[in-house]
Amino acid sequence: ESETIPITYNIQTMGWTTDVVLTPFKGASLHALLTLQNPVYKKFHIQGQFPKSGTPIDVDVTDNTVTAMSKTLIELDPSYSFSKFRFWLSFRYFSKQYINKTNTLYFNGHWESFGGINYFMNKKVSFALNVVNLFNQSGATGSIGAADLVTDTTPYKNFLMSGSYIRPFEVSLSTTINF
């Protein structure tokens, strides 16, 4: 049984971001980013009733962490350039993300990794070899709508649900031609 209820709410966050670019020696660069934030729902009270069973809905998720949002984000992007080549890596960390609005189910924190080599033949033509998910990690991220108002997580232990996923291992070659 489902019931559609129009809902309005606010989201509030307080955060801090530190962004640093270091160039320790010629051709080398390190970009580092740290974000600490606390995204929470405000004025978010869900009330209603299932029409067939008459089961009431009364859930207040005010001050709960916003689903699919991490409180800690880290990004590390080293690169090295010489001649016509650029070698780069990118590592991104996302801390625990809640799956549902009641904050009873969550995905553990995870790293995502990328890398590549660029070759700049001239001002008009360049080539790139890019790799997504260098370490072939698996896992999920995002939110799961069917579990949005779950307060008792017992039925969800060892239960298959679907959400978004961490991008799979992928290698791509590309050519860019500028006119």
Coordinates of C-alpha atoms in Angstrom, one line a residue:
E1 CA 0.0 0.0 0.0
S2 CA 1.3 3.4 -0.8
E3 CA 0.2 7.0 -0.1
T4 CA 1.4 10.1 -1.7
I5 CA 1.6 13.1 0.6
P6 CA 2.8 16.6 -0.5
I7 CA 5.7 17.6 1.7
T8 CA 7.7 20.8 2.1
Y9 CA 10.9 21.1 4.2
N10 CA 14.1 22.9 4.5
I11 CA 17.7 21.8 4.5
Q12 CA 20.4 23.5 6.6
T13 CA 24.1 23.0 6.7
M14 CA 27.1 24.4 8.5
G15 CA 30.4 23.6 7.0
W16 CA 34.1 24.3 6.4
T17 CA 36.1 23.7 3.3
T18 CA 39.9 23.9 3.0
D19 CA 41.3 23.9 -0.5
V20 CA 45.0 23.8 -1.1
V21 CA 47.1 23.6 -4.3
L22 CA 50.8 22.8 -3.8
T23 CA 53.6 22.8 -6.4
P24 CA 56.5 21.1 -4.6
F25 CA 58.8 21.1 -7.7
K26 CA 58.5 21.9 -11.4
G27 CA 55.8 20.0 -13.1
A28 CA 54.3 18.5 -9.9
S29 CA 51.1 19.6 -8.4
L30 CA 48.9 18.4 -5.5
H31 CA 45.4 19.6 -5.1
A32 CA 43.8 18.7 -1.7
L33 CA 40.3 19.5 -0.5
L34 CA 38.7 18.8 2.9
T35 CA 35.1 19.6 3.5
L36 CA 33.4 19.1 6.9
Q37 CA 29.7 19.7 6.9
N38 CA 26.5 18.9 8.7
P39 CA 23.5 18.8 6.2
V40 CA 20.3 18.4 8.2
Y41 CA 16.6 18.5 7.5
K42 CA 14.6 21.3 9.1
K43 CA 10.8 21.6 9.4
F44 CA 10.4 18.1 8.1
H45 CA 7.4 16.4 9.6
I46 CA 5.5 13.7 7.6
Q47 CA 1.9 13.1 8.6
G48 CA -0.9 11.2 6.8
Q49 CA -2.8 8.0 6.7
F50 CA -2.8 5.0 4.4
P51 CA -6.3 5.0 2.7
K52 CA -7.0 1.2 2.7
S53 CA -5.6 0.1 6.1
G54 CA -6.1 3.4 7.9
T55 CA -2.5 3.0 9.3
P56 CA -1.4 6.5 10.4
I57 CA 1.9 8.0 9.3
D58 CA 3.6 10.4 11.7
V59 CA 7.3 10.8 11.3
D60 CA 9.4 13.8 12.3
V61 CA 12.9 13.7 10.7
T62 CA 13.8 17.3 11.6
D63 CA 17.5 17.5 12.5
N64 CA 18.3 14.2 10.8
T65 CA 21.2 14.1 8.4
V66 CA 20.2 14.5 4.7
T67 CA 20.2 11.3 2.8
A68 CA 23.1 10.5 0.4
M69 CA 25.2 13.3 1.9
S70 CA 28.5 12.8 3.6
K71 CA 29.6 14.8 6.6
T72 CA 33.3 14.5 5.5
L73 CA 34.6 14.8 2.0
I74 CA 38.3 14.5 1.1
E75 CA 39.8 14.9 -2.4
L76 CA 43.5 14.4 -3.2
D77 CA 44.6 15.1 -6.8
P78 CA 48.3 14.7 -7.5
S79 CA 49.6 15.3 -11.0
Y80 CA 52.9 15.5 -12.8
S81 CA 53.5 17.2 -16.2
F82 CA 56.6 17.2 -18.4
S83 CA 57.2 17.8 -22.1
K84 CA 53.8 17.0 -23.7
F85 CA 52.6 14.5 -21.1
R86 CA 50.5 14.9 -17.9
F87 CA 50.0 12.0 -15.5
W88 CA 47.3 12.5 -12.9
L89 CA 45.4 10.7 -10.1
S90 CA 42.3 11.6 -8.1
F91 CA 41.2 10.0 -4.9
R92 CA 37.9 11.0 -3.3
Y93 CA 36.6 10.0 0.1
F94 CA 32.9 10.1 1.1
S95 CA 32.1 9.4 4.8
K96 CA 29.0 7.4 5.9
Q97 CA 25.9 8.3 4.0
Y98 CA 22.4 7.6 5.3
I99 CA 20.1 5.7 3.0
N100 CA 16.8 6.8 4.5
K101 CA 15.3 9.9 6.1
T102 CA 15.0 8.3 9.5
N103 CA 18.8 7.7 9.5
T104 CA 18.4 4.1 10.5
L105 CA 20.1 2.6 7.5
Y106 CA 23.4 3.8 6.0
F107 CA 26.3 3.0 3.6
N108 CA 29.8 2.9 5.0
G109 CA 32.3 5.5 3.9
H110 CA 34.2 4.7 0.7
W111 CA 37.0 6.0 -1.5
E112 CA 36.7 6.5 -5.3
S113 CA 39.7 6.5 -7.5
F114 CA 40.6 7.8 -11.0
G115 CA 43.7 8.3 -13.0
G116 CA 45.0 9.1 -16.4
I117 CA 47.6 10.1 -18.9
N118 CA 47.2 13.0 -21.3
Y119 CA 49.4 13.6 -24.3
F120 CA 49.2 17.0 -26.0
M121 CA 50.4 16.5 -29.6
N122 CA 50.0 20.2 -30.4
K123 CA 47.6 23.1 -29.6
K124 CA 44.8 21.4 -31.6
V125 CA 45.1 17.7 -30.9
S126 CA 45.4 15.7 -27.6
F127 CA 45.0 12.1 -26.5
A128 CA 43.9 10.7 -23.1
L129 CA 43.9 7.4 -21.4
N130 CA 41.6 7.5 -18.4
V131 CA 40.9 4.9 -15.7
V132 CA 37.8 5.0 -13.4
N133 CA 37.9 3.0 -10.2
L134 CA 41.6 2.1 -10.2
F135 CA 41.3 -0.4 -7.4
N136 CA 38.1 -2.0 -8.7
Q137 CA 36.2 -1.3 -5.5
S138 CA 32.5 -2.2 -5.2
G139 CA 29.8 -0.8 -3.2
A140 CA 26.7 1.4 -3.1
T141 CA 25.9 5.0 -2.6
G142 CA 22.8 7.3 -2.6
S143 CA 19.4 6.6 -1.1
I144 CA 16.7 4.0 -1.3
G145 CA 13.2 5.4 -1.5
A146 CA 11.4 2.2 -0.4
A147 CA 13.2 2.4 2.9
D148 CA 12.7 6.1 3.5
L149 CA 10.6 5.9 6.7
V150 CA 12.0 2.6 8.1
T151 CA 12.6 2.8 11.9
D152 CA 13.0 -0.9 12.6
T153 CA 15.9 -2.2 10.5
T154 CA 15.6 -5.9 11.5
P155 CA 13.7 -6.9 8.3
Y156 CA 16.4 -5.3 6.2
K157 CA 19.3 -7.4 7.5
N158 CA 20.6 -9.5 4.6
F159 CA 17.8 -8.1 2.4
L160 CA 18.6 -7.2 -1.2
M161 CA 17.8 -3.5 -2.0
S162 CA 18.9 -1.4 -4.9
G163 CA 20.3 2.1 -5.0
S164 CA 23.1 3.8 -7.0
Y165 CA 26.5 2.1 -7.2
I166 CA 30.1 3.2 -7.2
R167 CA 31.3 3.4 -10.8
P168 CA 32.8 0.1 -12.0
F169 CA 36.4 -0.3 -13.3
E170 CA 36.6 1.4 -16.7
V171 CA 39.4 2.3 -19.1
S172 CA 38.7 4.8 -21.9
L173 CA 40.8 6.3 -24.7
S174 CA 39.8 9.6 -26.2
T175 CA 41.0 12.1 -28.8
T176 CA 40.3 15.8 -28.6
I177 CA 40.5 18.0 -31.7
N178 CA 40.1 21.7 -31.3
F179 CA 39.1 23.8 -34.3

